[in-house]
Amino acid sequence: MRQVAAGALIGALLAGAATAAPAPMQPASAAHATATAPLVITYLSREQTNPSRASLLEPVDAHYGLQGAEFGLQEINNSGRFLGKRYELVKVVVPADGDLAAAARIALRRHSLIVADLGAKDLLTLADLAQAQSAVILDARTSDTILRQADCRANVFHLLPDWAMRVDAIGQYLAKRNWQRWFVFSGATPEDQAYAAAVKRSAARFGAQIIAEKTFHPSSDDPEGSREQIQAQLAGATQATADYDVLFVADTTNAFGDYLLYNTAAPRLLVGTHGMVAEAWDSQFREYAARGVLYRFYKSAAREMTERDYGNFIAMAAFGDAVIRGGKSDAAAIAAYFRSNRFSLAANKGEGLSFQPWDQQLRQPLLLFGPRMLVAMAPAEGLGVDQQHSECRRIH
Amino acid sequence: MGKPLAALCSLLAVTAVGQAQAGKLFISDERDNTVTVLDADNLNTIKSIPVGRRPRGLVITPDGKEVLVCAGDDNRIDVIDTASLTVTRQMDTGPDPETLGISASGNTVYIANEDDSMVTLLDRATGKALGHIPVGIEPEGIAVNADESLGVVVSESSSMAHFFDPKSQKVTANVLVDARPRVVVFSPDEKYVWVAAEVGGTVEIINAATKQLEKKINFAVPSQRKEFLQPEGIKFSRDGTTAFVALGRANNLAVVNAKTYEVEQYIPVGRRVWQLGMSPDASRLYAVNGLTNDVSVVDVASKKVEKTVQVGRLPWGIAVMP
């Protein structure tokens, strides 16, 4: 079962029949310990309308994220079976206009380990439910800095890096290359503006100079059908009075960024949400056994693994680790384990990853990727908002 | 020393101790799809042998006649004749063989199929599969004791040591170890297995009889970041009292007292040091440096690097002619 309509699923939950994952592989030998009751993890998401994309290289897939979680389930079951551990995934996917809170309340009655493949607004709705206060919510998808800052929640752990971490990874690299004159070119959404704010923060940190700042309003909001219109606009919009080294693009919804290359006023590099990007994962990453992960994911999902899939995959891996290595099975103990210095997640980055205590965001090396190839890896330490500057006050 | 060590992934199988013939070293070059052959005396390159794609684990047969090389991307083993230095035959292995071991008798080849969570047993003479043992995700290092009563393979992604019975081809015990174990070897007396965990940054010692973890070795190379301490290859001195551990991106070897498990010193070598080999007389240790494309030759007595020898790109494993 790929995806479950919320109504049907809630019925199933109430009837006590959890939607089990595909059965784990049969034990290979008598040496496999007898399985105890499975640990149940709930995947929570919302159906999406087609995301905007410009290039057909960008796949549109309704199962983004979900297939990452399903893959994670396979992986932790394949390991767990040797130690008598078993996991199940309950999938709750509400319709695009569905009531997330209602579905989540019902799911939380039975199970409190959540993989949240949700946008920022839905994530906060979930985290603030009374029933969620003793839950462990692994945010597998968002990058919003505010969710790690003023809007942080004690019951939420973030698997993917926020804008501040990403922009710092790029800023650090630009500083190393001495490409210190930045033109900040952003879209008009609140997320784009938040990204642009992170760019300005990073410029101050790394001694870069913001020589121009512009908010771009595409003439069409249908990027799939408006190439000429958007491109015609861009040459003018990217003109600056002073010279710059890079155009720092803040287009978090992919409204125009794919059209920028070769259409800017000056022949300059692109970085940010387009051009050289900072990512937790890329389908072309192959180091630290990432190649093996991509291979196994492809066998399971018949497509490349996106960063969102990776977020969901490592969320499952974190729960798997809490059970196998931490020896935990209830939510409070798992949360304590995630906060402890015992937690060290192997996630194909060459080192164990842990949550920053001040915002519960996973500290990880970031991949700086060009369109086809890794440019550099940014070290995990020192990216994003540190403890001293954190505005998160709800985590102790 | 005790019984011959058999079947270590990409490590030398020592047989007739003290044999003095002019030897050869075989180094797999993962990125060049070659095996570089060095003269063990003068360390000159004798030949670069083209092999299948992505060669990593390699092992020399106990009789010294053949080197078996895992060509991961071609799903096969290339067999090099050590006299003619050519690939004389191939064996199908199943998906993505990364490393292999060979029994002390030289009859059975044990392969870790990284992408398939499987150990495959092959008959060396015919290349026929003798069986498959399902194990954890990304099996890598593999070792079998001399009388072939006990095997052990580590799964890199599941972070486990899986003990198996080579005869019944069944897993008999699973031991959770530190994150991303890549190498496993028997101690010379075969009472213990040593497991090197790349991300965990440790070497763990498991009692081969009880399957209990007995000891954990931590490392600390001055001025190296902790996450760069990535234990990989392990080799013992002839008397078994000293173990050498390659520390990956920490660019050092650790010299470990194999009785007390104390780290006695560190030896700086090349970048991302991976697998190790030992000369037949146990006087020279060879350390394969993945990112500097060379091999550091360490004098075991003085614990000093005598020489550094250029090989192919991204060198991975080493086999030493007995």
PDB file of N, CA, C and O in Angstrom, chain A residues 28-32 74-75 78-83 288-289 291-293 295-296 299 324-325 344 346 348-352 379-381, chain B residues 54 73 95-96 115-116 134-138 156-160 162 170-174 176-180 198-199 225 227 230 249:
ATOM      1  N   ALA A  28      16.916 -15.627   8.271  1.00  0.00           N
ATOM      2  CA  ALA A  28      17.741 -16.505   7.454  1.00  0.00           C
ATOM      3  C   ALA A  28      18.105 -17.783   8.185  1.00  0.00           C
ATOM      4  O   ALA A  28      18.391 -18.784   7.577  1.00  0.00           O
ATOM      5  N   SER A  29      18.113 -17.737   9.464  1.00  0.00           N
ATOM      6  CA  SER A  29      18.550 -18.921  10.178  1.00  0.00           C
ATOM      7  C   SER A  29      18.026 -18.895  11.593  1.00  0.00           C
ATOM      8  O   SER A  29      17.463 -17.910  12.054  1.00  0.00           O
ATOM      9  N   ALA A  30      18.208 -19.982  12.258  1.00  0.00           N
ATOM     10  CA  ALA A  30      17.737 -20.101  13.631  1.00  0.00           C
ATOM     11  C   ALA A  30      18.428 -19.103  14.551  1.00  0.00           C
ATOM     12  O   ALA A  30      17.974 -18.865  15.656  1.00  0.00           O
ATOM     13  N   ALA A  31      19.517 -18.544  14.049  1.00  0.00           N
ATOM     14  CA  ALA A  31      20.269 -17.629  14.903  1.00  0.00           C
ATOM     15  C   ALA A  31      19.524 -16.329  15.146  1.00  0.00           C
ATOM     16  O   ALA A  31      19.850 -15.591  16.043  1.00  0.00           O
ATOM     17  N   HIS A  32      18.541 -16.042  14.317  1.00  0.00           N
ATOM     18  CA  HIS A  32      17.837 -14.787  14.510  1.00  0.00           C
ATOM     19  C   HIS A  32      16.972 -14.866  15.742  1.00  0.00           C
ATOM     20  O   HIS A  32      16.197 -15.799  15.920  1.00  0.00           O
ATOM     21  N   GLN A  74      12.407  -0.601   5.580  1.00  0.00           N
ATOM     22  CA  GLN A  74      13.087  -1.809   5.082  1.00  0.00           C
ATOM     23  C   GLN A  74      14.468  -1.958   5.704  1.00  0.00           C
ATOM     24  O   GLN A  74      14.868  -3.039   6.128  1.00  0.00           O
ATOM     25  N   GLU A  75      15.194  -0.847   5.722  1.00  0.00           N
ATOM     26  CA  GLU A  75      16.573  -0.903   6.215  1.00  0.00           C
ATOM     27  C   GLU A  75      16.612  -1.281   7.696  1.00  0.00           C
ATOM     28  O   GLU A  75      17.412  -2.124   8.102  1.00  0.00           O
ATOM     29  N   ASN A  78      15.664  -4.862   8.098  1.00  0.00           N
ATOM     30  CA  ASN A  78      16.709  -5.783   7.645  1.00  0.00           C
ATOM     31  C   ASN A  78      17.831  -5.911   8.661  1.00  0.00           C
ATOM     32  O   ASN A  78      18.446  -6.965   8.780  1.00  0.00           O
ATOM     33  N   SER A  79      18.110  -4.837   9.381  1.00  0.00           N
ATOM     34  CA  SER A  79      19.116  -4.929  10.444  1.00  0.00           C
ATOM     35  C   SER A  79      18.508  -5.518  11.704  1.00  0.00           C
ATOM     36  O   SER A  79      19.094  -6.381  12.351  1.00  0.00           O
ATOM     37  N   GLY A  80      17.317  -5.034  12.036  1.00  0.00           N
ATOM     38  CA  GLY A  80      16.698  -5.409  13.306  1.00  0.00           C
ATOM     39  C   GLY A  80      16.409  -6.887  13.429  1.00  0.00           C
ATOM     40  O   GLY A  80      16.456  -7.447  14.520  1.00  0.00           O
ATOM     41  N   ARG A  81      16.135  -7.530  12.296  1.00  0.00           N
ATOM     42  CA  ARG A  81      15.749  -8.948  12.371  1.00  0.00           C
ATOM     43  C   ARG A  81      16.844  -9.809  12.972  1.00  0.00           C
ATOM     44  O   ARG A  81      16.574 -10.854  13.547  1.00  0.00           O
ATOM     45  N   PHE A  82      18.095  -9.367  12.864  1.00  0.00           N
ATOM     46  CA  PHE A  82      19.179 -10.161  13.443  1.00  0.00           C
ATOM     47  C   PHE A  82      19.205 -10.072  14.962  1.00  0.00           C
ATOM     48  O   PHE A  82      19.845 -10.866  15.622  1.00  0.00           O
ATOM     49  N   LEU A  83      18.540  -9.051  15.490  1.00  0.00           N
ATOM     50  CA  LEU A  83      18.540  -8.868  16.936  1.00  0.00           C
ATOM     51  C   LEU A  83      17.135  -8.993  17.508  1.00  0.00           C
ATOM     52  O   LEU A  83      16.871  -8.589  18.637  1.00  0.00           O
ATOM     53  N   TYR A 288      31.057   7.846   1.273  1.00  0.00           N
ATOM     54  CA  TYR A 288      30.598   7.289   2.548  1.00  0.00           C
ATOM     55  C   TYR A 288      29.458   6.296   2.353  1.00  0.00           C
ATOM     56  O   TYR A 288      28.447   6.339   3.042  1.00  0.00           O
ATOM     57  N   ALA A 289      29.628   5.452   1.364  1.00  0.00           N
ATOM     58  CA  ALA A 289      28.650   4.390   1.084  1.00  0.00           C
ATOM     59  C   ALA A 289      27.292   4.950   0.674  1.00  0.00           C
ATOM     60  O   ALA A 289      26.297   4.238   0.671  1.00  0.00           O
ATOM     61  N   ARG A 291      26.541   5.684  -2.221  1.00  0.00           N
ATOM     62  CA  ARG A 291      26.278   4.962  -3.455  1.00  0.00           C
ATOM     63  C   ARG A 291      25.417   3.718  -3.196  1.00  0.00           C
ATOM     64  O   ARG A 291      24.511   3.405  -3.951  1.00  0.00           O
ATOM     65  N   GLY A 292      25.738   3.005  -2.127  1.00  0.00           N
ATOM     66  CA  GLY A 292      24.968   1.809  -1.776  1.00  0.00           C
ATOM     67  C   GLY A 292      23.539   2.160  -1.383  1.00  0.00           C
ATOM     68  O   GLY A 292      22.591   1.457  -1.735  1.00  0.00           O
ATOM     69  N   VAL A 293      23.388   3.272  -0.664  1.00  0.00           N
ATOM     70  CA  VAL A 293      22.048   3.714  -0.274  1.00  0.00           C
ATOM     71  C   VAL A 293      21.232   4.054  -1.516  1.00  0.00           C
ATOM     72  O   VAL A 293      20.071   3.650  -1.655  1.00  0.00           O
ATOM     73  N   TYR A 295      21.636   2.963  -4.489  1.00  0.00           N
ATOM     74  CA  TYR A 295      21.354   1.727  -5.216  1.00  0.00           C
ATOM     75  C   TYR A 295      20.171   1.000  -4.592  1.00  0.00           C
ATOM     76  O   TYR A 295      19.235   0.587  -5.282  1.00  0.00           O
ATOM     77  N   ARG A 296      20.189   0.881  -3.275  1.00  0.00           N
ATOM     78  CA  ARG A 296      19.096   0.143  -2.620  1.00  0.00           C
ATOM     79  C   ARG A 296      17.787   0.918  -2.698  1.00  0.00           C
ATOM     80  O   ARG A 296      16.720   0.337  -2.854  1.00  0.00           O
ATOM     81  N   LYS A 299      16.321   0.402  -6.078  1.00  0.00           N
ATOM     82  CA  LYS A 299      15.696  -0.919  -6.189  1.00  0.00           C
ATOM     83  C   LYS A 299      14.309  -0.916  -5.545  1.00  0.00           C
ATOM     84  O   LYS A 299      13.399  -1.598  -5.989  1.00  0.00           O
ATOM     85  N   ILE A 324      17.673  -0.210  18.706  1.00  0.00           N
ATOM     86  CA  ILE A 324      18.733  -1.224  18.665  1.00  0.00           C
ATOM     87  C   ILE A 324      19.905  -0.843  19.557  1.00  0.00           C
ATOM     88  O   ILE A 324      20.398  -1.641  20.343  1.00  0.00           O
ATOM     89  N   ARG A 325      20.359   0.387  19.411  1.00  0.00           N
ATOM     90  CA  ARG A 325      21.554   0.772  20.153  1.00  0.00           C
ATOM     91  C   ARG A 325      21.212   1.376  21.504  1.00  0.00           C
ATOM     92  O   ARG A 325      21.901   1.162  22.489  1.00  0.00           O
ATOM     93  N   SER A 344      24.401   8.871  18.177  1.00  0.00           N
ATOM     94  CA  SER A 344      25.345   9.198  17.105  1.00  0.00           C
ATOM     95  C   SER A 344      24.875   8.421  15.880  1.00  0.00           C
ATOM     96  O   SER A 344      25.040   7.214  15.787  1.00  0.00           O
ATOM     97  N   ALA A 346      24.706   7.120  12.177  1.00  0.00           N
ATOM     98  CA  ALA A 346      25.485   6.908  10.960  1.00  0.00           C
ATOM     99  C   ALA A 346      24.554   7.150   9.780  1.00  0.00           C
ATOM    100  O   ALA A 346      23.588   6.431   9.594  1.00  0.00           O
ATOM    101  N   ASN A 348      25.691   8.198   6.412  1.00  0.00           N
ATOM    102  CA  ASN A 348      26.453   8.324   5.164  1.00  0.00           C
ATOM    103  C   ASN A 348      27.090   9.696   4.980  1.00  0.00           C
ATOM    104  O   ASN A 348      27.170  10.230   3.878  1.00  0.00           O
ATOM    105  N   LYS A 349      27.557  10.278   6.085  1.00  0.00           N
ATOM    106  CA  LYS A 349      28.262  11.546   6.009  1.00  0.00           C
ATOM    107  C   LYS A 349      29.691  11.417   6.530  1.00  0.00           C
ATOM    108  O   LYS A 349      30.376  12.408   6.717  1.00  0.00           O
ATOM    109  N   GLY A 350      30.111  10.215   6.821  1.00  0.00           N
ATOM    110  CA  GLY A 350      31.490  10.007   7.248  1.00  0.00           C
ATOM    111  C   GLY A 350      31.722  10.218   8.724  1.00  0.00           C
ATOM    112  O   GLY A 350      32.840  10.038   9.205  1.00  0.00           O
ATOM    113  N   GLU A 351      30.707  10.610   9.450  1.00  0.00           N
ATOM    114  CA  GLU A 351      30.855  10.763  10.896  1.00  0.00           C
ATOM    115  C   GLU A 351      29.482  10.567  11.530  1.00  0.00           C
ATOM    116  O   GLU A 351      28.453  10.671  10.851  1.00  0.00           O
ATOM    117  N   GLY A 352      29.463  10.297  12.810  1.00  0.00           N
ATOM    118  CA  GLY A 352      28.198  10.145  13.515  1.00  0.00           C
ATOM    119  C   GLY A 352      27.528  11.506  13.675  1.00  0.00           C
ATOM    120  O   GLY A 352      28.189  12.498  13.955  1.00  0.00           O
ATOM    121  N   PRO A 379      32.089  21.144   6.641  1.00  0.00           N
ATOM    122  CA  PRO A 379      32.118  20.426   7.918  1.00  0.00           C
ATOM    123  C   PRO A 379      30.887  20.734   8.761  1.00  0.00           C
ATOM    124  O   PRO A 379      30.296  21.807   8.654  1.00  0.00           O
ATOM    125  N   ALA A 380      30.516  19.774   9.604  1.00  0.00           N
ATOM    126  CA  ALA A 380      29.285  19.899  10.390  1.00  0.00           C
ATOM    127  C   ALA A 380      29.372  21.020  11.425  1.00  0.00           C
ATOM    128  O   ALA A 380      28.374  21.646  11.756  1.00  0.00           O
ATOM    129  N   GLU A 381      30.568  21.249  11.914  1.00  0.00           N
ATOM    130  CA  GLU A 381      30.701  22.196  13.020  1.00  0.00           C
ATOM    131  C   GLU A 381      30.577  23.633  12.526  1.00  0.00           C
ATOM    132  O   GLU A 381      31.114  23.994  11.484  1.00  0.00           O
TER     133      GLU A 381
ATOM    134  N   ARG B  54      36.124  -1.127 -10.592  1.00  0.00           N
ATOM    135  CA  ARG B  54      36.076  -0.878  -9.153  1.00  0.00           C
ATOM    136  C   ARG B  54      36.670  -2.016  -8.326  1.00  0.00           C
ATOM    137  O   ARG B  54      36.000  -2.627  -7.504  1.00  0.00           O
ATOM    138  N   ASP B  73      31.985  -3.515  -9.670  1.00  0.00           N
ATOM    139  CA  ASP B  73      31.030  -3.045 -10.663  1.00  0.00           C
ATOM    140  C   ASP B  73      30.848  -4.024 -11.814  1.00  0.00           C
ATOM    141  O   ASP B  73      30.004  -3.804 -12.688  1.00  0.00           O
ATOM    142  N   PRO B  95      25.934  -9.870  -6.986  1.00  0.00           N
ATOM    143  CA  PRO B  95      26.071  -8.417  -7.036  1.00  0.00           C
ATOM    144  C   PRO B  95      27.199  -7.846  -6.173  1.00  0.00           C
ATOM    145  O   PRO B  95      27.354  -8.229  -5.027  1.00  0.00           O
ATOM    146  N   ASP B  96      27.923  -6.932  -6.766  1.00  0.00           N
ATOM    147  CA  ASP B  96      28.851  -6.038  -6.082  1.00  0.00           C
ATOM    148  C   ASP B  96      29.718  -6.687  -5.008  1.00  0.00           C
ATOM    149  O   ASP B  96      29.588  -6.381  -3.834  1.00  0.00           O
ATOM    150  N   ASP B 115      25.942  -5.036  -2.018  1.00  0.00           N
ATOM    151  CA  ASP B 115      24.615  -4.530  -2.380  1.00  0.00           C
ATOM    152  C   ASP B 115      23.508  -5.541  -2.122  1.00  0.00           C
ATOM    153  O   ASP B 115      22.343  -5.239  -2.301  1.00  0.00           O
ATOM    154  N   ASP B 116      23.862  -6.729  -1.751  1.00  0.00           N
ATOM    155  CA  ASP B 116      22.880  -7.789  -1.704  1.00  0.00           C
ATOM    156  C   ASP B 116      22.732  -8.390  -0.311  1.00  0.00           C
ATOM    157  O   ASP B 116      22.010  -9.367  -0.138  1.00  0.00           O
ATOM    158  N   PRO B 134      22.492 -15.059   4.055  1.00  0.00           N
ATOM    159  CA  PRO B 134      21.980 -13.695   4.216  1.00  0.00           C
ATOM    160  C   PRO B 134      22.511 -13.079   5.513  1.00  0.00           C
ATOM    161  O   PRO B 134      22.457 -13.715   6.568  1.00  0.00           O
ATOM    162  N   VAL B 135      23.022 -11.861   5.391  1.00  0.00           N
ATOM    163  CA  VAL B 135      23.537 -11.154   6.570  1.00  0.00           C
ATOM    164  C   VAL B 135      22.985  -9.735   6.553  1.00  0.00           C
ATOM    165  O   VAL B 135      22.071  -9.430   5.784  1.00  0.00           O
ATOM    166  N   GLY B 136      23.542  -8.848   7.386  1.00  0.00           N
ATOM    167  CA  GLY B 136      23.035  -7.484   7.486  1.00  0.00           C
ATOM    168  C   GLY B 136      23.380  -6.652   6.260  1.00  0.00           C
ATOM    169  O   GLY B 136      23.940  -7.142   5.278  1.00  0.00           O
ATOM    170  N   ILE B 137      23.037  -5.373   6.316  1.00  0.00           N
ATOM    171  CA  ILE B 137      23.158  -4.492   5.158  1.00  0.00           C
ATOM    172  C   ILE B 137      24.610  -4.062   4.954  1.00  0.00           C
ATOM    173  O   ILE B 137      25.288  -3.678   5.896  1.00  0.00           O
ATOM    174  N   GLU B 138      25.049  -4.144   3.709  1.00  0.00           N
ATOM    175  CA  GLU B 138      26.408  -3.784   3.304  1.00  0.00           C
ATOM    176  C   GLU B 138      27.473  -4.611   4.029  1.00  0.00           C
ATOM    177  O   GLU B 138      28.325  -4.058   4.733  1.00  0.00           O
ATOM    178  N   GLU B 156      28.298  -3.214   7.320  1.00  0.00           N
ATOM    179  CA  GLU B 156      28.661  -1.822   7.521  1.00  0.00           C
ATOM    180  C   GLU B 156      27.459  -0.965   7.908  1.00  0.00           C
ATOM    181  O   GLU B 156      27.554  -0.087   8.752  1.00  0.00           O
ATOM    182  N   SER B 157      26.330  -1.192   7.277  1.00  0.00           N
ATOM    183  CA  SER B 157      25.172  -0.351   7.556  1.00  0.00           C
ATOM    184  C   SER B 157      24.376  -0.853   8.764  1.00  0.00           C
ATOM    185  O   SER B 157      23.845  -0.057   9.532  1.00  0.00           O
ATOM    186  N   SER B 158      24.289  -2.150   8.946  1.00  0.00           N
ATOM    187  CA  SER B 158      23.586  -2.680  10.125  1.00  0.00           C
ATOM    188  C   SER B 158      24.447  -2.590  11.383  1.00  0.00           C
ATOM    189  O   SER B 158      23.940  -2.741  12.491  1.00  0.00           O
ATOM    190  N   SER B 159      25.742  -2.370  11.216  1.00  0.00           N
ATOM    191  CA  SER B 159      26.674  -2.279  12.347  1.00  0.00           C
ATOM    192  C   SER B 159      26.639  -3.533  13.215  1.00  0.00           C
ATOM    193  O   SER B 159      26.414  -3.475  14.421  1.00  0.00           O
ATOM    194  N   MET B 160      26.844  -4.649  12.585  1.00  0.00           N
ATOM    195  CA  MET B 160      26.864  -5.913  13.317  1.00  0.00           C
ATOM    196  C   MET B 160      28.013  -6.789  12.841  1.00  0.00           C
ATOM    197  O   MET B 160      28.438  -6.698  11.695  1.00  0.00           O
ATOM    198  N   HIS B 162      28.390 -10.655  12.246  1.00  0.00           N
ATOM    199  CA  HIS B 162      27.589 -11.867  12.118  1.00  0.00           C
ATOM    200  C   HIS B 162      28.547 -13.050  12.103  1.00  0.00           C
ATOM    201  O   HIS B 162      29.361 -13.180  11.183  1.00  0.00           O
ATOM    202  N   LYS B 170      25.147 -21.252   8.080  1.00  0.00           N
ATOM    203  CA  LYS B 170      24.126 -20.568   8.883  1.00  0.00           C
ATOM    204  C   LYS B 170      24.790 -19.540   9.786  1.00  0.00           C
ATOM    205  O   LYS B 170      25.889 -19.754  10.289  1.00  0.00           O
ATOM    206  N   VAL B 171      24.042 -18.439   9.981  1.00  0.00           N
ATOM    207  CA  VAL B 171      24.487 -17.466  10.970  1.00  0.00           C
ATOM    208  C   VAL B 171      24.218 -18.035  12.353  1.00  0.00           C
ATOM    209  O   VAL B 171      23.144 -18.579  12.610  1.00  0.00           O
ATOM    210  N   THR B 172      25.220 -17.928  13.222  1.00  0.00           N
ATOM    211  CA  THR B 172      25.064 -18.517  14.551  1.00  0.00           C
ATOM    212  C   THR B 172      24.971 -17.475  15.661  1.00  0.00           C
ATOM    213  O   THR B 172      24.499 -17.776  16.747  1.00  0.00           O
ATOM    214  N   ALA B 173      25.429 -16.261  15.399  1.00  0.00           N
ATOM    215  CA  ALA B 173      25.327 -15.213  16.418  1.00  0.00           C
ATOM    216  C   ALA B 173      25.467 -13.858  15.751  1.00  0.00           C
ATOM    217  O   ALA B 173      26.149 -13.715  14.738  1.00  0.00           O
ATOM    218  N   ASN B 174      24.793 -12.866  16.328  1.00  0.00           N
ATOM    219  CA  ASN B 174      24.874 -11.499  15.819  1.00  0.00           C
ATOM    220  C   ASN B 174      25.273 -10.579  16.956  1.00  0.00           C
ATOM    221  O   ASN B 174      24.648 -10.603  18.007  1.00  0.00           O
ATOM    222  N   LEU B 176      25.990  -6.607  17.999  1.00  0.00           N
ATOM    223  CA  LEU B 176      25.941  -5.195  17.631  1.00  0.00           C
ATOM    224  C   LEU B 176      27.277  -4.553  17.976  1.00  0.00           C
ATOM    225  O   LEU B 176      27.775  -4.703  19.086  1.00  0.00           O
ATOM    226  N   VAL B 177      27.861  -3.851  17.018  1.00  0.00           N
ATOM    227  CA  VAL B 177      29.141  -3.184  17.266  1.00  0.00           C
ATOM    228  C   VAL B 177      29.002  -1.695  16.977  1.00  0.00           C
ATOM    229  O   VAL B 177      27.915  -1.230  16.626  1.00  0.00           O
ATOM    230  N   ASP B 178      30.067  -0.948  17.087  1.00  0.00           N
ATOM    231  CA  ASP B 178      29.997   0.481  16.842  1.00  0.00           C
ATOM    232  C   ASP B 178      29.752   0.754  15.352  1.00  0.00           C
ATOM    233  O   ASP B 178      29.898  -0.121  14.507  1.00  0.00           O
ATOM    234  N   ALA B 179      29.390   2.003  15.065  1.00  0.00           N
ATOM    235  CA  ALA B 179      28.832   2.326  13.751  1.00  0.00           C
ATOM    236  C   ALA B 179      29.821   2.122  12.599  1.00  0.00           C
ATOM    237  O   ALA B 179      30.978   2.485  12.688  1.00  0.00           O
ATOM    238  N   ARG B 180      29.326   1.542  11.560  1.00  0.00           N
ATOM    239  CA  ARG B 180      30.010   1.287  10.306  1.00  0.00           C
ATOM    240  C   ARG B 180      31.299   0.473  10.465  1.00  0.00           C
ATOM    241  O   ARG B 180      32.400   0.937  10.158  1.00  0.00           O
ATOM    242  N   GLU B 198      34.383   2.308  11.429  1.00  0.00           N
ATOM    243  CA  GLU B 198      34.836   3.550  10.802  1.00  0.00           C
ATOM    244  C   GLU B 198      34.208   4.791  11.438  1.00  0.00           C
ATOM    245  O   GLU B 198      34.898   5.746  11.771  1.00  0.00           O
ATOM    246  N   VAL B 199      32.891   4.804  11.585  1.00  0.00           N
ATOM    247  CA  VAL B 199      32.239   5.988  12.159  1.00  0.00           C
ATOM    248  C   VAL B 199      32.269   5.955  13.686  1.00  0.00           C
ATOM    249  O   VAL B 199      32.402   6.986  14.338  1.00  0.00           O
ATOM    250  N   ARG B 225      40.906  15.798  14.094  1.00  0.00           N
ATOM    251  CA  ARG B 225      39.510  15.815  14.532  1.00  0.00           C
ATOM    252  C   ARG B 225      39.055  14.391  14.847  1.00  0.00           C
ATOM    253  O   ARG B 225      39.412  13.451  14.156  1.00  0.00           O
ATOM    254  N   GLU B 227      36.296  12.901  14.399  1.00  0.00           N
ATOM    255  CA  GLU B 227      35.544  12.167  13.366  1.00  0.00           C
ATOM    256  C   GLU B 227      36.446  11.672  12.233  1.00  0.00           C
ATOM    257  O   GLU B 227      36.018  10.911  11.392  1.00  0.00           O
ATOM    258  N   GLN B 230      39.169   6.976  11.817  1.00  0.00           N
ATOM    259  CA  GLN B 230      38.349   5.949  11.185  1.00  0.00           C
ATOM    260  C   GLN B 230      39.150   4.659  11.067  1.00  0.00           C
ATOM    261  O   GLN B 230      39.823   4.430  10.068  1.00  0.00           O
ATOM    262  N   ARG B 249      41.114   8.639   7.674  1.00  0.00           N
ATOM    263  CA  ARG B 249      41.402  10.054   7.415  1.00  0.00           C
ATOM    264  C   ARG B 249      42.245  10.716   8.498  1.00  0.00           C
ATOM    265  O   ARG B 249      42.618  11.882   8.373  1.00  0.00           O
TER     266      ARG B 249
END
